[in-house]
Amino acid sequence: MNLTQGVDTEIVDYLLSAEKECREVVKITDQYPNLTFEEAYAIQEKLIQRKEQEGARRIGLKLGLTSKPKQEMMGVHEAIYGYLTDDMLVPEWRPVEFNKLIHPKAEPEIAFFIAEDLQGTNITAADVLRVTQYVAPAIEIIDSRYLNFKFTLTDVIADNCSSSRFIVGNKWLSPIGLDLAGLGMVMSKNGEVATVGAGAAVLGHPATSVAWAVNKLGAIGKGLRKGDVVLSGAISEAIMFEPGDTIAVQFAELGSVSFSCK
Ligand code: 0L1
Ligand code: MG
């Protein structure tokens, strides 16, 4: 450990107050340049535990940096994971409140609903699909707490991978028989096409991405639990939005999901 005792708690306080007060802050590696991935995940865990102490419930997992272009941009070869809590879930009919966020961006995702516990270190995409009751269209709102959305990998891991909100559409399908890699997607802003993509943008197949996270968790004795929801990773780049905007994501076969911002 490079961190002296109590520094992890200070960092958690720093990031949580930035989130609560909706203000961006200088990235933590400016002060702690030698922070390791393990330490960053330990800070993330402490941050989620603090949210739990304050009443939030852990309801699943999210994957980040799952596209090769984004990994190359960050100079990394691996995805990252963070946790979803119940207060991040926005019902589709409720507007997203801009004044509770810092500099949000929306990205299209496929959500997995997990029907059985899944833990291990040799988990495959087939194992993930076997325990997935439904997949559904989703939008993740990422809102890095760092100045100008600029950070290193350790910064973003500690910041729970920029997690902020997510919205799930109302069409839920069994993944059996669905070509999730070939599934086309169009994201629009106020009716204008903003980005397009297909499920394969997520590490070749969204279930491969979920399997990667389960194996990472397995290495530290953790796993997915029955009832978890998993956001498998962005299918295209994220787009900015502001009050008055409506973002919609339309999938072939899997239906659509949208939100309005007020
Ligand atoms: O969910 C994501 O893909 C975001 C991961 C963190 C990187 C970012 O904030 O762009
Ligand atoms: Mg995401």
PDB file of C-alpha atoms and ligand atoms in Angstrom:
ATOM      1  CA  MET A   1       0.000   0.000   0.000  1.00  0.00           C
ATOM      2  CA  ASN A   2       1.285   3.470  -0.911  1.00  0.00           C
ATOM      3  CA  LEU A   3      -1.480   5.241   0.945  1.00  0.00           C
ATOM      4  CA  THR A   4      -0.901   6.248   4.511  1.00  0.00           C
ATOM      5  CA  GLN A   5      -3.638   5.369   6.963  1.00  0.00           C
ATOM      6  CA  GLY A   6      -6.795   7.440   6.676  1.00  0.00           C
ATOM      7  CA  VAL A   7      -5.991   8.803   3.219  1.00  0.00           C
ATOM      8  CA  ASP A   8      -8.537   6.442   1.614  1.00  0.00           C
ATOM      9  CA  THR A   9     -11.250   7.914   3.860  1.00  0.00           C
ATOM     10  CA  GLU A  10     -10.138  11.436   2.929  1.00  0.00           C
ATOM     11  CA  ILE A  11     -10.400  10.564  -0.770  1.00  0.00           C
ATOM     12  CA  VAL A  12     -13.868   9.056  -0.270  1.00  0.00           C
ATOM     13  CA  ASP A  13     -14.986  12.242   1.530  1.00  0.00           C
ATOM     14  CA  TYR A  14     -13.495  14.343  -1.283  1.00  0.00           C
ATOM     15  CA  LEU A  15     -15.279  12.437  -4.064  1.00  0.00           C
ATOM     16  CA  LEU A  16     -18.595  12.112  -2.239  1.00  0.00           C
ATOM     17  CA  SER A  17     -18.746  15.806  -1.409  1.00  0.00           C
ATOM     18  CA  ALA A  18     -18.004  16.669  -5.056  1.00  0.00           C
ATOM     19  CA  GLU A  19     -20.931  14.455  -6.088  1.00  0.00           C
ATOM     20  CA  LYS A  20     -23.326  15.810  -3.454  1.00  0.00           C
ATOM     21  CA  GLU A  21     -22.395  19.434  -4.117  1.00  0.00           C
ATOM     22  CA  CYS A  22     -22.417  18.915  -7.916  1.00  0.00           C
ATOM     23  CA  ARG A  23     -18.985  20.366  -8.470  1.00  0.00           C
ATOM     24  CA  GLU A  24     -15.964  19.064 -10.323  1.00  0.00           C
ATOM     25  CA  VAL A  25     -12.710  18.526  -8.481  1.00  0.00           C
ATOM     26  CA  VAL A  26      -9.038  18.081  -9.315  1.00  0.00           C
ATOM     27  CA  LYS A  27      -8.215  14.426  -9.961  1.00  0.00           C
ATOM     28  CA  ILE A  28      -6.779  12.530  -7.010  1.00  0.00           C
ATOM     29  CA  THR A  29      -3.617  11.354  -8.810  1.00  0.00           C
ATOM     30  CA  ASP A  30      -2.426  14.977  -8.877  1.00  0.00           C
ATOM     31  CA  GLN A  31      -1.834  14.449  -5.147  1.00  0.00           C
ATOM     32  CA  TYR A  32      -1.353  10.659  -5.131  1.00  0.00           C
ATOM     33  CA  PRO A  33       0.429   9.862  -8.424  1.00  0.00           C
ATOM     34  CA  ASN A  34       1.484   6.373  -7.306  1.00  0.00           C
ATOM     35  CA  LEU A  35      -2.008   5.113  -6.536  1.00  0.00           C
ATOM     36  CA  THR A  36      -2.275   1.474  -7.692  1.00  0.00           C
ATOM     37  CA  PHE A  37      -5.297  -0.213  -9.321  1.00  0.00           C
ATOM     38  CA  GLU A  38      -5.793  -2.310  -6.172  1.00  0.00           C
ATOM     39  CA  GLU A  39      -5.833   0.810  -4.009  1.00  0.00           C
ATOM     40  CA  ALA A  40      -8.220   2.528  -6.409  1.00  0.00           C
ATOM     41  CA  TYR A  41     -10.643  -0.422  -6.246  1.00  0.00           C
ATOM     42  CA  ALA A  42     -10.302  -0.428  -2.446  1.00  0.00           C
ATOM     43  CA  ILE A  43     -11.260   3.279  -2.399  1.00  0.00           C
ATOM     44  CA  GLN A  44     -14.196   2.544  -4.727  1.00  0.00           C
ATOM     45  CA  GLU A  45     -15.377  -0.205  -2.358  1.00  0.00           C
ATOM     46  CA  LYS A  46     -15.115   2.156   0.605  1.00  0.00           C
ATOM     47  CA  LEU A  47     -17.055   4.821  -1.303  1.00  0.00           C
ATOM     48  CA  ILE A  48     -19.888   2.368  -2.039  1.00  0.00           C
ATOM     49  CA  GLN A  49     -19.905   1.177   1.585  1.00  0.00           C
ATOM     50  CA  ARG A  50     -20.275   4.813   2.659  1.00  0.00           C
ATOM     51  CA  LYS A  51     -23.243   5.204   0.300  1.00  0.00           C
ATOM     52  CA  GLU A  52     -24.742   2.048   1.828  1.00  0.00           C
ATOM     53  CA  GLN A  53     -24.305   3.498   5.323  1.00  0.00           C
ATOM     54  CA  GLU A  54     -26.196   6.542   4.066  1.00  0.00           C
ATOM     55  CA  GLY A  55     -29.117   4.358   2.890  1.00  0.00           C
ATOM     56  CA  ALA A  56     -28.313   3.331  -0.692  1.00  0.00           C
ATOM     57  CA  ARG A  57     -28.582  -0.308  -1.739  1.00  0.00           C
ATOM     58  CA  ARG A  58     -26.091  -2.035  -4.045  1.00  0.00           C
ATOM     59  CA  ILE A  59     -28.099  -3.469  -6.930  1.00  0.00           C
ATOM     60  CA  GLY A  60     -25.526  -4.475  -9.510  1.00  0.00           C
ATOM     61  CA  LEU A  61     -22.484  -3.723 -11.541  1.00  0.00           C
ATOM     62  CA  LYS A  62     -21.389  -1.608 -14.499  1.00  0.00           C
ATOM     63  CA  LEU A  63     -18.572  -2.062 -16.952  1.00  0.00           C
ATOM     64  CA  GLY A  64     -16.520   0.794 -18.369  1.00  0.00           C
ATOM     65  CA  LEU A  65     -13.816   1.177 -21.023  1.00  0.00           C
ATOM     66  CA  THR A  66     -15.180  -1.854 -22.867  1.00  0.00           C
ATOM     67  CA  SER A  67     -14.462  -0.575 -26.367  1.00  0.00           C
ATOM     68  CA  LYS A  68     -11.064  -0.917 -27.999  1.00  0.00           C
ATOM     69  CA  PRO A  69     -11.027   2.763 -29.153  1.00  0.00           C
ATOM     70  CA  LYS A  70     -11.695   3.964 -25.589  1.00  0.00           C
ATOM     71  CA  GLN A  71      -9.054   1.617 -24.156  1.00  0.00           C
ATOM     72  CA  GLU A  72      -6.545   2.874 -26.728  1.00  0.00           C
ATOM     73  CA  MET A  73      -7.478   6.470 -25.912  1.00  0.00           C
ATOM     74  CA  MET A  74      -6.711   5.803 -22.227  1.00  0.00           C
ATOM     75  CA  GLY A  75      -3.617   3.700 -23.075  1.00  0.00           C
ATOM     76  CA  VAL A  76      -4.999   0.624 -21.287  1.00  0.00           C
ATOM     77  CA  HIS A  77      -5.767  -2.966 -22.253  1.00  0.00           C
ATOM     78  CA  GLU A  78      -8.492  -3.762 -19.762  1.00  0.00           C
ATOM     79  CA  ALA A  79     -12.009  -2.760 -18.940  1.00  0.00           C
ATOM     80  CA  ILE A  80     -12.973  -1.464 -15.485  1.00  0.00           C
ATOM     81  CA  TYR A  81     -15.971  -2.079 -13.216  1.00  0.00           C
ATOM     82  CA  GLY A  82     -17.986  -0.108 -10.708  1.00  0.00           C
ATOM     83  CA  TYR A  83     -21.167  -0.605  -8.692  1.00  0.00           C
ATOM     84  CA  LEU A  84     -24.767   0.437  -9.286  1.00  0.00           C
ATOM     85  CA  THR A  85     -26.895   1.553  -6.350  1.00  0.00           C
ATOM     86  CA  ASP A  86     -30.677   1.875  -6.217  1.00  0.00           C
ATOM     87  CA  ASP A  87     -30.584   5.684  -6.079  1.00  0.00           C
ATOM     88  CA  MET A  88     -28.937   5.743  -9.542  1.00  0.00           C
ATOM     89  CA  LEU A  89     -31.956   4.148 -11.218  1.00  0.00           C
ATOM     90  CA  VAL A  90     -34.230   6.745 -12.848  1.00  0.00           C
ATOM     91  CA  PRO A  91     -37.676   5.529 -14.019  1.00  0.00           C
ATOM     92  CA  GLU A  92     -38.161   6.218 -17.717  1.00  0.00           C
ATOM     93  CA  TRP A  93     -41.073   8.570 -17.062  1.00  0.00           C
ATOM     94  CA  ARG A  94     -39.158  10.790 -14.630  1.00  0.00           C
ATOM     95  CA  PRO A  95     -37.022  13.621 -16.038  1.00  0.00           C
ATOM     96  CA  VAL A  96     -33.325  13.579 -15.237  1.00  0.00           C
ATOM     97  CA  GLU A  97     -32.560  16.629 -13.111  1.00  0.00           C
ATOM     98  CA  PHE A  98     -29.628  18.511 -14.583  1.00  0.00           C
ATOM     99  CA  ASN A  99     -29.058  20.638 -11.488  1.00  0.00           C
ATOM    100  CA  LYS A 100     -28.240  17.505  -9.471  1.00  0.00           C
ATOM    101  CA  LEU A 101     -25.410  16.607 -11.870  1.00  0.00           C
ATOM    102  CA  ILE A 102     -22.033  18.087 -12.830  1.00  0.00           C
ATOM    103  CA  HIS A 103     -21.380  17.623 -16.577  1.00  0.00           C
ATOM    104  CA  PRO A 104     -23.384  14.514 -17.509  1.00  0.00           C
ATOM    105  CA  LYS A 105     -23.113  12.425 -20.666  1.00  0.00           C
ATOM    106  CA  ALA A 106     -25.424   9.660 -21.892  1.00  0.00           C
ATOM    107  CA  GLU A 107     -24.324   6.369 -23.404  1.00  0.00           C
ATOM    108  CA  PRO A 108     -26.250   3.394 -24.836  1.00  0.00           C
ATOM    109  CA  GLU A 109     -25.959   0.087 -23.014  1.00  0.00           C
ATOM    110  CA  ILE A 110     -27.486  -3.391 -22.806  1.00  0.00           C
ATOM    111  CA  ALA A 111     -28.631  -4.299 -19.282  1.00  0.00           C
ATOM    112  CA  PHE A 112     -28.410  -7.901 -18.039  1.00  0.00           C
ATOM    113  CA  PHE A 113     -30.788  -9.137 -15.315  1.00  0.00           C
ATOM    114  CA  ILE A 114     -29.107 -11.942 -13.389  1.00  0.00           C
ATOM    115  CA  ALA A 115     -31.313 -14.772 -12.109  1.00  0.00           C
ATOM    116  CA  GLU A 116     -28.696 -16.896 -10.288  1.00  0.00           C
ATOM    117  CA  ASP A 117     -25.557 -16.223  -8.263  1.00  0.00           C
ATOM    118  CA  LEU A 118     -22.485 -16.360 -10.488  1.00  0.00           C
ATOM    119  CA  GLN A 119     -18.966 -16.491  -9.106  1.00  0.00           C
ATOM    120  CA  GLY A 120     -15.675 -17.918 -10.371  1.00  0.00           C
ATOM    121  CA  THR A 121     -12.482 -17.176 -12.227  1.00  0.00           C
ATOM    122  CA  ASN A 122     -13.137 -19.143 -15.426  1.00  0.00           C
ATOM    123  CA  ILE A 123     -16.540 -17.755 -16.230  1.00  0.00           C
ATOM    124  CA  THR A 124     -17.431 -17.556 -19.936  1.00  0.00           C
ATOM    125  CA  ALA A 125     -19.963 -15.552 -21.928  1.00  0.00           C
ATOM    126  CA  ALA A 126     -22.035 -18.765 -22.151  1.00  0.00           C
ATOM    127  CA  ASP A 127     -22.135 -18.961 -18.322  1.00  0.00           C
ATOM    128  CA  VAL A 128     -23.328 -15.352 -18.187  1.00  0.00           C
ATOM    129  CA  LEU A 129     -26.057 -15.996 -20.759  1.00  0.00           C
ATOM    130  CA  ARG A 130     -27.169 -19.117 -18.832  1.00  0.00           C
ATOM    131  CA  VAL A 131     -27.876 -17.087 -15.667  1.00  0.00           C
ATOM    132  CA  THR A 132     -29.338 -14.067 -17.479  1.00  0.00           C
ATOM    133  CA  GLN A 133     -33.109 -14.010 -17.260  1.00  0.00           C
ATOM    134  CA  TYR A 134     -33.536 -10.901 -19.390  1.00  0.00           C
ATOM    135  CA  VAL A 135     -31.615  -8.340 -21.347  1.00  0.00           C
ATOM    136  CA  ALA A 136     -33.069  -4.852 -21.794  1.00  0.00           C
ATOM    137  CA  PRO A 137     -32.206  -1.564 -23.507  1.00  0.00           C
ATOM    138  CA  ALA A 138     -30.573   0.923 -21.155  1.00  0.00           C
ATOM    139  CA  ILE A 139     -28.957   4.341 -21.023  1.00  0.00           C
ATOM    140  CA  GLU A 140     -26.176   5.080 -18.583  1.00  0.00           C
ATOM    141  CA  ILE A 141     -25.538   8.646 -17.474  1.00  0.00           C
ATOM    142  CA  ILE A 142     -21.903   9.056 -16.583  1.00  0.00           C
ATOM    143  CA  ASP A 143     -20.840  12.123 -14.611  1.00  0.00           C
ATOM    144  CA  SER A 144     -17.188  12.064 -13.648  1.00  0.00           C
ATOM    145  CA  ARG A 145     -16.501  14.069 -10.541  1.00  0.00           C
ATOM    146  CA  TYR A 146     -13.196  15.219 -12.098  1.00  0.00           C
ATOM    147  CA  LEU A 147     -12.475  18.515 -13.798  1.00  0.00           C
ATOM    148  CA  ASN A 148     -13.373  18.407 -17.521  1.00  0.00           C
ATOM    149  CA  PHE A 149     -13.944  14.615 -17.410  1.00  0.00           C
ATOM    150  CA  LYS A 150     -10.131  14.199 -17.462  1.00  0.00           C
ATOM    151  CA  PHE A 151      -8.554  11.433 -15.380  1.00  0.00           C
ATOM    152  CA  THR A 152      -6.206   8.451 -15.308  1.00  0.00           C
ATOM    153  CA  LEU A 153      -7.404   4.888 -14.927  1.00  0.00           C
ATOM    154  CA  THR A 154      -6.830   4.838 -11.175  1.00  0.00           C
ATOM    155  CA  ASP A 155      -8.707   8.130 -10.761  1.00  0.00           C
ATOM    156  CA  VAL A 156     -11.774   6.845 -12.576  1.00  0.00           C
ATOM    157  CA  ILE A 157     -11.803   3.477 -10.758  1.00  0.00           C
ATOM    158  CA  ALA A 158     -11.779   5.269  -7.382  1.00  0.00           C
ATOM    159  CA  ASP A 159     -14.624   7.488  -8.647  1.00  0.00           C
ATOM    160  CA  ASN A 160     -16.792   4.366  -9.191  1.00  0.00           C
ATOM    161  CA  CYS A 161     -16.154   4.595 -12.940  1.00  0.00           C
ATOM    162  CA  SER A 162     -18.057   7.881 -13.357  1.00  0.00           C
ATOM    163  CA  SER A 163     -21.357   6.150 -12.445  1.00  0.00           C
ATOM    164  CA  SER A 164     -24.240   8.506 -11.857  1.00  0.00           C
ATOM    165  CA  ARG A 165     -27.691   7.424 -13.175  1.00  0.00           C
ATOM    166  CA  PHE A 166     -29.222   4.801 -15.435  1.00  0.00           C
ATOM    167  CA  ILE A 167     -32.519   4.236 -17.179  1.00  0.00           C
ATOM    168  CA  VAL A 168     -33.883   0.873 -18.321  1.00  0.00           C
ATOM    169  CA  GLY A 169     -36.443   0.469 -21.114  1.00  0.00           C
ATOM    170  CA  ASN A 170     -39.564  -1.614 -20.737  1.00  0.00           C
ATOM    171  CA  LYS A 171     -38.856  -4.344 -23.294  1.00  0.00           C
ATOM    172  CA  TRP A 172     -37.131  -7.240 -21.555  1.00  0.00           C
ATOM    173  CA  LEU A 173     -36.169 -10.318 -23.568  1.00  0.00           C
ATOM    174  CA  SER A 174     -34.485 -13.608 -22.807  1.00  0.00           C
ATOM    175  CA  PRO A 175     -31.015 -13.513 -24.401  1.00  0.00           C
ATOM    176  CA  ILE A 176     -31.598 -17.001 -25.808  1.00  0.00           C
ATOM    177  CA  GLY A 177     -31.814 -16.727 -29.574  1.00  0.00           C
ATOM    178  CA  LEU A 178     -30.840 -13.037 -29.606  1.00  0.00           C
ATOM    179  CA  ASP A 179     -27.737 -11.998 -31.554  1.00  0.00           C
ATOM    180  CA  LEU A 180     -26.454  -9.522 -28.979  1.00  0.00           C
ATOM    181  CA  ALA A 181     -23.198  -8.897 -30.865  1.00  0.00           C
ATOM    182  CA  GLY A 182     -25.028  -8.082 -34.089  1.00  0.00           C
ATOM    183  CA  LEU A 183     -27.739  -6.049 -32.388  1.00  0.00           C
ATOM    184  CA  GLY A 184     -27.841  -2.609 -34.049  1.00  0.00           C
ATOM    185  CA  MET A 185     -28.365   0.587 -32.055  1.00  0.00           C
ATOM    186  CA  VAL A 186     -29.101   4.233 -32.890  1.00  0.00           C
ATOM    187  CA  MET A 187     -28.861   6.950 -30.229  1.00  0.00           C
ATOM    188  CA  SER A 188     -30.585  10.234 -31.005  1.00  0.00           C
ATOM    189  CA  LYS A 189     -30.765  13.634 -29.358  1.00  0.00           C
ATOM    190  CA  ASN A 190     -33.969  15.607 -29.898  1.00  0.00           C
ATOM    191  CA  GLY A 191     -34.822  13.380 -32.861  1.00  0.00           C
ATOM    192  CA  GLU A 192     -31.448  13.782 -34.630  1.00  0.00           C
ATOM    193  CA  VAL A 193     -29.160  10.749 -34.942  1.00  0.00           C
ATOM    194  CA  ALA A 194     -26.183  11.246 -32.635  1.00  0.00           C
ATOM    195  CA  THR A 195     -24.351   7.889 -32.635  1.00  0.00           C
ATOM    196  CA  VAL A 196     -24.808   4.386 -34.058  1.00  0.00           C
ATOM    197  CA  GLY A 197     -23.284   1.050 -33.078  1.00  0.00           C
ATOM    198  CA  ALA A 198     -23.798  -2.636 -32.472  1.00  0.00           C
ATOM    199  CA  GLY A 199     -23.427  -4.910 -29.438  1.00  0.00           C
ATOM    200  CA  ALA A 200     -20.068  -6.174 -30.729  1.00  0.00           C
ATOM    201  CA  ALA A 201     -18.572  -2.786 -29.790  1.00  0.00           C
ATOM    202  CA  VAL A 202     -18.583  -4.098 -26.205  1.00  0.00           C
ATOM    203  CA  LEU A 203     -15.521  -6.391 -26.116  1.00  0.00           C
ATOM    204  CA  GLY A 204     -16.883  -8.318 -29.118  1.00  0.00           C
ATOM    205  CA  HIS A 205     -20.023  -9.400 -27.240  1.00  0.00           C
ATOM    206  CA  PRO A 206     -21.752  -7.811 -24.214  1.00  0.00           C
ATOM    207  CA  ALA A 207     -21.822 -11.172 -22.373  1.00  0.00           C
ATOM    208  CA  THR A 208     -18.023 -11.419 -22.764  1.00  0.00           C
ATOM    209  CA  SER A 209     -17.787  -8.082 -21.017  1.00  0.00           C
ATOM    210  CA  VAL A 210     -19.948  -9.282 -18.114  1.00  0.00           C
ATOM    211  CA  ALA A 211     -17.886 -12.505 -17.898  1.00  0.00           C
ATOM    212  CA  TRP A 212     -14.708 -10.414 -17.686  1.00  0.00           C
ATOM    213  CA  ALA A 213     -16.117  -8.545 -14.674  1.00  0.00           C
ATOM    214  CA  VAL A 214     -17.266 -11.746 -12.959  1.00  0.00           C
ATOM    215  CA  ASN A 215     -13.753 -13.194 -13.319  1.00  0.00           C
ATOM    216  CA  LYS A 216     -12.199 -10.016 -11.896  1.00  0.00           C
ATOM    217  CA  LEU A 217     -14.602 -10.174  -8.957  1.00  0.00           C
ATOM    218  CA  GLY A 218     -13.962 -13.915  -8.598  1.00  0.00           C
ATOM    219  CA  ALA A 219     -10.263 -13.240  -8.084  1.00  0.00           C
ATOM    220  CA  ILE A 220     -11.147 -11.295  -4.911  1.00  0.00           C
ATOM    221  CA  GLY A 221     -13.806 -13.750  -3.701  1.00  0.00           C
ATOM    222  CA  LYS A 222     -16.797 -11.810  -4.992  1.00  0.00           C
ATOM    223  CA  GLY A 223     -19.362 -12.357  -7.730  1.00  0.00           C
ATOM    224  CA  LEU A 224     -22.767 -11.481  -9.110  1.00  0.00           C
ATOM    225  CA  ARG A 225     -25.835 -12.168  -7.014  1.00  0.00           C
ATOM    226  CA  LYS A 226     -29.300 -13.286  -8.025  1.00  0.00           C
ATOM    227  CA  GLY A 227     -31.299 -10.126  -8.761  1.00  0.00           C
ATOM    228  CA  ASP A 228     -28.312  -8.021  -9.843  1.00  0.00           C
ATOM    229  CA  VAL A 229     -28.538  -5.761 -12.873  1.00  0.00           C
ATOM    230  CA  VAL A 230     -25.393  -5.316 -14.964  1.00  0.00           C
ATOM    231  CA  LEU A 231     -24.709  -2.554 -17.475  1.00  0.00           C
ATOM    232  CA  SER A 232     -22.416  -4.341 -19.896  1.00  0.00           C
ATOM    233  CA  GLY A 233     -20.614  -1.316 -21.416  1.00  0.00           C
ATOM    234  CA  ALA A 234     -21.164   1.540 -23.843  1.00  0.00           C
ATOM    235  CA  ILE A 235     -22.052   0.645 -27.443  1.00  0.00           C
ATOM    236  CA  SER A 236     -20.914   4.039 -28.747  1.00  0.00           C
ATOM    237  CA  GLU A 237     -19.276   7.162 -27.419  1.00  0.00           C
ATOM    238  CA  ALA A 238     -21.185   9.137 -24.788  1.00  0.00           C
ATOM    239  CA  ILE A 239     -22.971  12.389 -25.690  1.00  0.00           C
ATOM    240  CA  MET A 240     -23.515  15.525 -23.640  1.00  0.00           C
ATOM    241  CA  PHE A 241     -27.010  16.824 -22.922  1.00  0.00           C
ATOM    242  CA  GLU A 242     -28.643  19.752 -21.139  1.00  0.00           C
ATOM    243  CA  PRO A 243     -32.060  20.799 -19.839  1.00  0.00           C
ATOM    244  CA  GLY A 244     -34.714  20.524 -22.543  1.00  0.00           C
ATOM    245  CA  ASP A 245     -32.959  17.659 -24.363  1.00  0.00           C
ATOM    246  CA  THR A 246     -34.466  14.229 -24.967  1.00  0.00           C
ATOM    247  CA  ILE A 247     -32.110  11.300 -25.543  1.00  0.00           C
ATOM    248  CA  ALA A 248     -33.492   8.107 -27.112  1.00  0.00           C
ATOM    249  CA  VAL A 249     -31.778   4.807 -27.844  1.00  0.00           C
ATOM    250  CA  GLN A 250     -33.407   2.448 -30.328  1.00  0.00           C
ATOM    251  CA  PHE A 251     -32.193  -1.137 -30.650  1.00  0.00           C
ATOM    252  CA  ALA A 252     -33.092  -3.587 -33.400  1.00  0.00           C
ATOM    253  CA  GLU A 253     -35.290  -6.265 -31.726  1.00  0.00           C
ATOM    254  CA  LEU A 254     -34.657  -5.053 -28.181  1.00  0.00           C
ATOM    255  CA  GLY A 255     -36.877  -1.972 -28.303  1.00  0.00           C
ATOM    256  CA  SER A 256     -36.027   1.493 -27.063  1.00  0.00           C
ATOM    257  CA  VAL A 257     -35.336   3.572 -23.984  1.00  0.00           C
ATOM    258  CA  SER A 258     -35.326   7.333 -23.535  1.00  0.00           C
ATOM    259  CA  PHE A 259     -35.195  10.131 -21.019  1.00  0.00           C
ATOM    260  CA  SER A 260     -35.788  13.853 -20.957  1.00  0.00           C
ATOM    261  CA  CYS A 261     -33.638  16.264 -19.029  1.00  0.00           C
ATOM    262  CA  LYS A 262     -35.081  19.146 -17.045  1.00  0.00           C
TER     263      LYS A 262
HETATM  264  O1  0L1 B   1     -19.434   3.656 -18.256  1.00  0.00           O
HETATM  265  C1  0L1 B   1     -18.422   4.026 -18.847  1.00  0.00           C
HETATM  266  O2  0L1 B   1     -18.086   3.555 -19.948  1.00  0.00           O
HETATM  267  C2  0L1 B   1     -17.568   5.103 -18.247  1.00  0.00           C
HETATM  268  C3  0L1 B   1     -16.353   4.541 -17.657  1.00  0.00           C
HETATM  269  C4  0L1 B   1     -15.454   5.627 -17.188  1.00  0.00           C
HETATM  270  C5  0L1 B   1     -14.835   6.434 -18.275  1.00  0.00           C
HETATM  271  C6  0L1 B   1     -15.604   7.679 -18.546  1.00  0.00           C
HETATM  272  O3  0L1 B   1     -16.117   8.318 -17.628  1.00  0.00           O
HETATM  273  O4  0L1 B   1     -15.648   8.058 -19.723  1.00  0.00           O
HETATM  274 MG    MG B   2     -21.237   2.920 -19.257  1.00  0.00          MG
END
